[in-house]
Amino acid sequence: MCRVEDLQRAVLAKNDRGAEALRTELAARGTVIVNLLSSPGSGKTALLEAELTLARRRGVPVAAITADLATENDATRLARSGVPVKQVLTDGLCHLEADMLRSHVEGWLPDDTRLLFVENVGNLVCPASYDLGESLRVALASVTEGEDKPLKYPSAFGLAQLVIVTKTDIAEAVEFDEAAFLGNVRQVNPGVEVIRTSARTGEGTGGLLERAMAVQAGAAVHRPVMARQAVAHGHSHSHSH
Amino acid sequence: MHEMSIAMAVVGQVEEAAGPGGVRAVESVRLQVGELAGVVPDALRFCFELVCAGTVLDGAELSFDPVPGRARCEPCAREWDTGMPPHLCCPECDGAAAELVSGRELRITEVRWAPEPQPESQPEPQPQPAVDRE
């Protein structure tokens, strides 16, 4: 007899368990993870460098991990801020997973770190599926990418707890339709806060740091519709094949 | 291409369910994939075949049960198909209080283990083949 087993297992359960463990462990020592997602070239590194520099000036202990398929260029840029920075090379993998992050955090992250910023691999598809143990997930889009980015990558924007628009200094030149963009964000993630930034002019600099500090201090974060499951997981299905 | 990671996770979960010394082959694996789960079934099938090679799942068939995205606004008692890209504002009140009813599933629902090898000495020879596929 061919035996059929009703498994009912979440495919990403292992990652989710790892993420939860990391979140709990870091929370116990007062550290909060901020996970940054965006396309390649949307300005994650420039924004992050500005925020890290500001944090250092304000005396907030922060650190950053930046993930790329190759090169240590981003770590070199972020290190100019003067805070602890680590480059993770994923060797071709398109996203970070919780256990990978943990292995890089262990033995490296200073004990007094309040915020650990994780610059995920530049990719809006795969990283969206992997919880890294963050307490704040941020999706970024630059004004050059088109107003429909949130619709094209609904998981990345739909699961974000904060959305950041970058490169606003050139918004006019590229005819960025901000109202259309905001409408599209709202369609996939009603209620999420959107902040405007420009690493060049300094517009919005500090916004990310302030939001992250609030989360670290225990403020409530936005719960995206896509992250609210009305029915508990693990409900039983009766299949007849 | 996180389908490769997902395929590896599926294979890992099934191997775990097979248990230690679980050398039985796997005939098929059934997955529930939500419309909003961000997984491309064809890409996953391709990766699954690659990842299965040399494991207890070698040659196993992968099938999908798609789950539509559904959302519900509790205050309005309104439920709707989210579509893709999803509409997650309530069509009734335009509010942001909705919850997903379904659509983010990514679960292994069922595994079919290949038939156990028959014991060497059968008390009586079976007239029918012992393999019962359905």
Short mmCIF file of C-alpha atoms in Angstrom, two decimals:
data_model
loop_
_atom_site.label_atom_id
_atom_site.label_comp_id
_atom_site.label_asym_id
_atom_site.label_seq_id
_atom_site.Cartn_x
_atom_site.Cartn_y
_atom_site.Cartn_z
CA MET A 1 0.00 0.00 0.00
CA CYS A 2 1.16 3.43 -0.85
CA ARG A 3 0.93 5.44 2.35
CA VAL A 4 -0.33 8.99 2.23
CA GLU A 5 0.65 11.35 5.00
CA ASP A 6 -1.08 14.58 5.82
CA LEU A 7 2.01 16.63 6.61
CA GLN A 8 0.69 20.18 7.01
CA ARG A 9 4.10 21.76 7.33
CA ALA A 10 5.00 25.29 6.46
CA VAL A 11 7.77 25.14 3.88
CA LEU A 12 9.69 28.01 5.46
CA ALA A 13 9.13 26.86 9.03
CA LYS A 14 12.83 26.36 9.64
CA ASN A 15 13.67 29.90 8.58
CA ASP A 16 10.76 31.27 10.59
CA ARG A 17 11.93 29.44 13.71
CA GLY A 18 15.47 30.72 13.22
CA ALA A 19 14.17 34.25 12.74
CA GLU A 20 12.03 34.12 15.87
CA ALA A 21 14.95 32.79 17.92
CA LEU A 22 17.24 35.55 16.67
CA ARG A 23 14.60 38.22 17.34
CA THR A 24 14.07 36.97 20.90
CA GLU A 25 17.76 36.62 21.58
CA LEU A 26 18.63 40.10 20.34
CA ALA A 27 15.60 41.68 22.00
CA ALA A 28 16.84 40.28 25.32
CA ARG A 29 19.99 42.35 24.97
CA GLY A 30 18.17 45.40 23.67
CA THR A 31 18.98 45.09 19.98
CA VAL A 32 16.41 45.49 17.24
CA ILE A 33 16.96 44.38 13.63
CA VAL A 34 15.89 46.61 10.76
CA ASN A 35 15.64 44.79 7.41
CA LEU A 36 15.99 46.97 4.30
CA LEU A 37 14.66 45.69 0.98
CA SER A 38 14.90 47.30 -2.42
CA SER A 39 15.91 46.84 -6.04
CA PRO A 40 19.56 47.14 -6.94
CA GLY A 41 20.50 50.78 -7.36
CA SER A 42 17.58 52.27 -5.48
CA GLY A 43 19.83 53.99 -2.98
CA LYS A 44 19.80 51.72 0.07
CA THR A 45 23.48 52.22 0.74
CA ALA A 46 23.44 56.00 0.36
CA LEU A 47 20.45 56.31 2.66
CA LEU A 48 21.94 53.93 5.17
CA GLU A 49 25.27 55.72 5.20
CA ALA A 50 23.50 58.96 6.05
CA GLU A 51 21.44 57.31 8.82
CA LEU A 52 24.46 55.54 10.32
CA THR A 53 26.47 58.74 10.30
CA LEU A 54 23.66 60.55 12.06
CA ALA A 55 23.31 57.77 14.62
CA ARG A 56 27.00 57.94 15.41
CA ARG A 57 26.82 61.71 15.80
CA ARG A 58 23.91 61.32 18.19
CA GLY A 59 25.71 58.63 20.15
CA VAL A 60 23.23 55.86 19.30
CA PRO A 61 25.06 52.52 19.15
CA VAL A 62 24.17 51.06 15.76
CA ALA A 63 25.73 48.53 13.42
CA ALA A 64 25.11 47.42 9.87
CA ILE A 65 25.36 44.26 7.84
CA THR A 66 25.23 44.59 4.11
CA ALA A 67 24.63 41.65 1.80
CA ASP A 68 25.65 41.37 -1.81
CA LEU A 69 26.31 38.61 -4.27
CA ALA A 70 29.81 39.95 -4.76
CA THR A 71 32.21 42.81 -3.84
CA GLU A 72 32.77 44.57 -0.53
CA ASN A 73 32.05 47.99 -1.98
CA ASP A 74 28.96 48.61 0.13
CA ALA A 75 30.71 47.80 3.39
CA THR A 76 33.50 50.18 2.43
CA ARG A 77 30.97 52.94 1.83
CA LEU A 78 29.02 52.27 5.02
CA ALA A 79 32.19 52.04 7.10
CA ARG A 80 32.80 55.73 6.39
CA SER A 81 30.08 56.39 8.96
CA GLY A 82 32.40 55.04 11.64
CA VAL A 83 30.00 52.41 13.02
CA PRO A 84 30.66 48.64 12.99
CA VAL A 85 29.91 47.34 9.50
CA LYS A 86 30.14 43.85 8.08
CA GLN A 87 29.89 42.69 4.50
CA VAL A 88 28.13 39.40 3.82
CA LEU A 89 28.80 37.77 0.49
CA THR A 90 26.01 35.44 -0.47
CA ASP A 91 27.98 33.72 -3.22
CA GLY A 92 25.19 34.07 -5.71
CA LEU A 93 22.24 33.60 -3.37
CA CYS A 94 19.57 36.19 -4.05
CA HIS A 95 18.50 36.80 -0.45
CA LEU A 96 19.55 36.45 3.18
CA GLU A 97 18.10 33.79 5.46
CA ALA A 98 17.79 33.95 9.23
CA ASP A 99 20.47 31.38 10.00
CA MET A 100 22.94 33.08 7.67
CA LEU A 101 22.36 36.36 9.44
CA ARG A 102 22.76 34.73 12.83
CA SER A 103 26.11 33.22 11.85
CA HIS A 104 27.36 36.68 10.92
CA VAL A 105 25.97 38.36 14.02
CA GLU A 106 27.44 35.87 16.48
CA GLY A 107 30.74 36.95 17.89
CA TRP A 108 30.72 40.17 15.90
CA LEU A 109 27.82 42.37 16.97
CA PRO A 110 28.83 44.61 19.88
CA ASP A 111 26.75 43.89 23.00
CA ASP A 112 25.46 47.43 23.41
CA THR A 113 24.08 47.69 19.85
CA ARG A 114 20.61 49.24 19.84
CA LEU A 115 19.89 48.92 16.12
CA LEU A 116 21.27 46.45 13.64
CA PHE A 117 20.51 47.58 10.10
CA VAL A 118 20.54 44.78 7.56
CA GLU A 119 20.87 45.87 3.97
CA ASN A 120 19.43 42.87 2.18
CA VAL A 121 20.55 41.75 -1.27
CA GLY A 122 19.24 44.22 -3.87
CA ASN A 123 16.19 42.27 -5.01
CA LEU A 124 12.50 42.80 -4.37
CA VAL A 125 11.34 39.24 -4.97
CA CYS A 126 13.14 36.69 -2.85
CA PRO A 127 14.06 38.63 0.31
CA ALA A 128 10.36 39.31 0.87
CA SER A 129 9.78 35.65 1.77
CA TYR A 130 12.45 35.47 4.47
CA ASP A 131 11.95 36.79 7.95
CA LEU A 132 15.37 37.69 9.34
CA GLY A 133 14.20 38.28 12.88
CA GLU A 134 13.65 41.96 12.16
CA SER A 135 11.31 44.14 14.15
CA LEU A 136 11.06 46.69 11.37
CA ARG A 137 10.93 45.82 7.70
CA VAL A 138 11.49 48.65 5.28
CA ALA A 139 10.92 48.66 1.52
CA LEU A 140 12.63 51.37 -0.51
CA ALA A 141 11.90 52.63 -3.99
CA SER A 142 13.64 55.41 -5.83
CA VAL A 143 11.73 57.94 -7.89
CA THR A 144 13.37 56.59 -11.05
CA GLU A 145 11.83 53.14 -10.72
CA GLY A 146 8.29 53.86 -11.79
CA GLU A 147 5.15 54.48 -9.77
CA ASP A 148 3.94 50.91 -10.21
CA LYS A 149 6.83 49.29 -8.35
CA PRO A 150 4.61 48.40 -5.36
CA LEU A 151 2.19 46.60 -7.70
CA LYS A 152 4.96 44.72 -9.48
CA TYR A 153 6.47 43.58 -6.18
CA PRO A 154 3.46 43.26 -3.91
CA SER A 155 5.12 41.02 -1.33
CA ALA A 156 8.05 43.37 -0.79
CA PHE A 157 5.84 46.43 -0.41
CA GLY A 158 2.84 44.60 1.02
CA LEU A 159 4.81 43.23 3.96
CA ALA A 160 6.78 46.39 4.69
CA GLN A 161 6.21 48.21 7.96
CA LEU A 162 7.68 51.39 6.53
CA VAL A 163 8.16 52.53 2.93
CA ILE A 164 10.88 54.98 1.93
CA VAL A 165 11.01 56.91 -1.32
CA THR A 166 14.59 57.76 -2.26
CA LYS A 167 16.24 60.24 -4.63
CA THR A 168 13.45 62.78 -4.30
CA ASP A 169 15.90 65.47 -5.48
CA ILE A 170 15.42 64.21 -9.04
CA ALA A 171 11.70 63.47 -8.75
CA GLU A 172 10.75 66.37 -10.97
CA ALA A 173 13.35 65.60 -13.61
CA VAL A 174 12.07 62.03 -13.97
CA GLU A 175 8.41 63.13 -13.70
CA PHE A 176 7.75 60.99 -10.66
CA ASP A 177 4.01 60.89 -10.00
CA GLU A 178 4.03 60.75 -6.24
CA ALA A 179 0.25 60.54 -5.86
CA ALA A 180 0.14 57.51 -8.16
CA PHE A 181 2.97 55.88 -6.24
CA LEU A 182 1.26 56.48 -2.91
CA GLY A 183 -1.98 55.09 -4.31
CA ASN A 184 -0.19 51.93 -5.38
CA VAL A 185 1.49 51.56 -2.00
CA ARG A 186 -1.90 51.95 -0.37
CA GLN A 187 -3.46 49.30 -2.61
CA VAL A 188 -1.07 46.58 -1.39
CA ASN A 189 -0.39 47.96 2.07
CA PRO A 190 -3.07 50.33 3.36
CA GLY A 191 -1.98 52.35 6.35
CA VAL A 192 1.78 52.01 5.91
CA GLU A 193 3.80 55.18 6.47
CA VAL A 194 5.78 56.49 3.50
CA ILE A 195 8.72 58.84 4.00
CA ARG A 196 10.50 60.89 1.36
CA THR A 197 14.25 61.02 1.36
CA SER A 198 17.15 62.32 -0.64
CA ALA A 199 20.65 61.35 0.36
CA ARG A 200 21.89 64.24 -1.79
CA THR A 201 19.87 67.10 -0.31
CA GLY A 202 19.40 65.47 3.08
CA GLU A 203 15.61 65.52 2.83
CA GLY A 204 14.15 63.03 5.24
CA THR A 205 17.49 62.04 6.71
CA GLY A 206 16.95 60.78 10.24
CA GLY A 207 13.43 59.54 9.51
CA LEU A 208 14.52 55.94 9.36
CA LEU A 209 16.66 56.30 12.48
CA GLU A 210 13.80 57.86 14.42
CA ARG A 211 11.31 55.16 13.40
CA ALA A 212 13.81 52.44 14.23
CA MET A 213 14.60 54.01 17.62
CA ALA A 214 10.89 54.17 18.39
CA VAL A 215 10.54 50.46 17.63
CA GLN A 216 13.59 49.76 19.78
CA ALA A 217 11.93 51.68 22.59
CA GLY A 218 8.86 49.49 22.26
CA ALA A 219 6.56 51.56 20.05
CA ALA A 220 3.97 49.64 18.07
CA VAL A 221 4.78 49.02 14.43
CA HIS A 222 2.44 48.99 11.48
CA ARG A 223 0.95 45.57 10.80
CA PRO A 224 0.46 45.17 7.06
CA VAL A 225 -2.77 43.57 5.87
CA MET A 226 -0.70 40.94 4.11
CA ALA A 227 0.88 39.97 7.42
CA ARG A 228 -2.47 39.63 9.19
CA GLN A 229 -3.85 36.18 8.80
CA ALA A 230 -7.46 36.01 9.80
CA VAL A 231 -7.48 32.23 10.08
CA ALA A 232 -4.86 30.49 12.16
CA HIS A 233 -2.32 28.38 10.32
CA GLY A 234 -2.50 24.66 10.59
CA HIS A 235 -6.22 24.33 9.96
CA SER A 236 -6.92 20.88 8.70
CA HIS A 237 -7.90 20.25 5.13
CA SER A 238 -9.51 17.09 4.04
CA HIS A 239 -8.25 16.12 0.67
CA SER A 240 -9.61 13.34 -1.39
CA HIS A 241 -7.52 12.40 -4.33
CA MET B 1 15.37 32.66 -7.75
CA HIS B 2 14.51 31.76 -4.19
CA GLU B 3 12.63 28.78 -5.62
CA MET B 4 15.87 26.87 -5.15
CA SER B 5 15.88 27.68 -1.42
CA ILE B 6 12.22 26.79 -1.21
CA ALA B 7 12.79 23.50 -3.02
CA MET B 8 15.58 22.73 -0.56
CA ALA B 9 13.27 23.54 2.33
CA VAL B 10 10.58 21.24 0.94
CA VAL B 11 13.04 18.40 0.50
CA GLY B 12 14.45 19.03 3.99
CA GLN B 13 11.00 18.90 5.58
CA VAL B 14 10.07 15.70 3.77
CA GLU B 15 13.38 14.06 4.66
CA GLU B 16 12.78 15.03 8.26
CA ALA B 17 9.31 13.53 8.14
CA ALA B 18 10.78 10.34 6.68
CA GLY B 19 12.72 10.05 9.91
CA PRO B 20 16.11 8.57 10.62
CA GLY B 21 16.63 5.43 8.59
CA GLY B 22 13.62 6.51 6.61
CA VAL B 23 14.87 5.04 3.40
CA ARG B 24 11.47 4.72 1.79
CA ALA B 25 11.14 6.46 -1.51
CA VAL B 26 8.70 9.29 -2.00
CA GLU B 27 6.18 9.10 -4.80
CA SER B 28 4.76 12.56 -4.62
CA VAL B 29 4.63 15.77 -2.64
CA ARG B 30 1.68 18.09 -2.64
CA LEU B 31 2.07 21.79 -1.94
CA GLN B 32 -0.42 24.46 -1.16
CA VAL B 33 0.70 27.69 -2.80
CA GLY B 34 -1.12 30.91 -2.12
CA GLU B 35 -1.62 33.47 -4.84
CA LEU B 36 0.31 35.99 -2.71
CA ALA B 37 3.08 33.64 -1.60
CA GLY B 38 5.51 34.93 -4.21
CA VAL B 39 6.37 31.52 -5.59
CA VAL B 40 6.43 30.55 -9.26
CA PRO B 41 5.26 26.93 -9.52
CA ASP B 42 7.14 26.17 -12.75
CA ALA B 43 10.40 27.51 -11.37
CA LEU B 44 9.83 25.57 -8.17
CA ARG B 45 9.16 22.36 -10.06
CA PHE B 46 12.39 22.79 -11.99
CA CYS B 47 14.41 23.36 -8.81
CA PHE B 48 12.63 20.56 -6.99
CA GLU B 49 13.80 18.03 -9.54
CA LEU B 50 17.38 19.19 -9.16
CA VAL B 51 17.31 19.17 -5.39
CA CYS B 52 15.65 15.74 -5.19
CA ALA B 53 18.41 14.02 -7.12
CA GLY B 54 20.24 11.58 -4.90
CA THR B 55 17.78 11.94 -2.00
CA VAL B 56 14.89 9.81 -0.81
CA LEU B 57 12.73 12.08 -2.99
CA ASP B 58 14.52 11.21 -6.21
CA GLY B 59 11.90 11.05 -8.95
CA ALA B 60 9.10 12.29 -6.72
CA GLU B 61 6.30 14.17 -8.39
CA LEU B 62 5.43 17.67 -7.19
CA SER B 63 1.88 18.93 -7.42
CA PHE B 64 0.31 22.23 -6.46
CA ASP B 65 -2.95 23.32 -4.97
CA PRO B 66 -3.29 27.02 -5.72
CA VAL B 67 -5.03 29.08 -3.06
CA PRO B 68 -6.67 32.34 -4.12
CA GLY B 69 -5.96 35.54 -2.21
CA ARG B 70 -8.95 36.48 -0.06
CA ALA B 71 -9.26 39.34 2.38
CA ARG B 72 -11.87 40.30 4.94
CA CYS B 73 -12.75 43.57 6.57
CA GLU B 74 -14.11 42.69 9.98
CA PRO B 75 -15.92 46.00 10.65
CA CYS B 76 -17.76 45.75 7.31
CA ALA B 77 -18.11 41.96 7.35
CA ARG B 78 -17.02 42.16 3.74
CA GLU B 79 -14.88 39.49 2.11
CA TRP B 80 -13.31 39.75 -1.34
CA ASP B 81 -10.85 38.23 -3.79
CA THR B 82 -7.67 40.26 -3.56
CA GLY B 83 -6.55 39.58 -7.13
CA MET B 84 -2.94 39.97 -8.14
CA PRO B 85 -1.51 42.53 -7.55
CA PRO B 86 -3.70 42.43 -4.48
CA HIS B 87 -6.28 45.03 -3.52
CA LEU B 88 -6.04 45.13 0.24
CA CYS B 89 -8.11 48.22 1.02
CA CYS B 90 -11.66 47.36 1.91
CA PRO B 91 -13.89 47.90 -1.16
CA GLU B 92 -16.70 48.86 1.24
CA CYS B 93 -15.15 51.37 3.63
CA ASP B 94 -11.78 51.94 1.90
CA GLY B 95 -10.25 51.24 5.30
CA ALA B 96 -7.04 49.52 6.26
CA ALA B 97 -8.45 47.11 8.80
CA ALA B 98 -8.58 44.06 6.57
CA GLU B 99 -7.03 40.71 7.28
CA LEU B 100 -6.01 38.03 4.85
CA VAL B 101 -8.24 35.01 4.85
CA SER B 102 -5.99 33.14 2.46
CA GLY B 103 -3.31 33.64 -0.14
CA ARG B 104 0.02 33.48 1.68
CA GLU B 105 0.07 29.70 2.08
CA LEU B 106 3.23 27.82 1.34
CA ARG B 107 2.71 24.45 2.94
CA ILE B 108 3.44 20.83 2.31
CA THR B 109 0.04 19.25 2.66
CA GLU B 110 0.65 15.69 1.67
CA VAL B 111 3.39 13.18 1.02
CA ARG B 112 2.93 9.81 -0.63
CA TRP B 113 5.52 7.34 0.48
CA ALA B 114 6.38 4.64 -2.01
CA PRO B 115 5.17 1.13 -1.17
CA GLU B 116 7.12 -0.72 1.48
CA PRO B 117 9.18 -3.55 0.07
CA GLN B 118 7.26 -6.79 0.46
CA PRO B 119 8.52 -9.25 3.06
CA GLU B 120 10.58 -12.11 1.64
CA SER B 121 8.17 -14.88 2.57
CA GLN B 122 4.51 -14.24 2.05
CA PRO B 123 2.20 -16.68 3.83
CA GLU B 124 0.05 -16.83 0.72
CA PRO B 125 0.87 -15.47 -2.68
CA GLN B 126 -1.34 -12.50 -3.49
CA PRO B 127 -3.36 -12.82 -6.66
CA GLN B 128 -3.26 -9.05 -7.21
CA PRO B 129 -0.17 -6.86 -7.18
CA ALA B 130 0.23 -5.44 -3.70
CA VAL B 131 0.79 -1.94 -5.01
CA ASP B 132 -2.32 0.07 -4.68
CA ARG B 133 -1.92 3.49 -6.15
CA GLU B 134 -5.29 4.99 -5.54
#
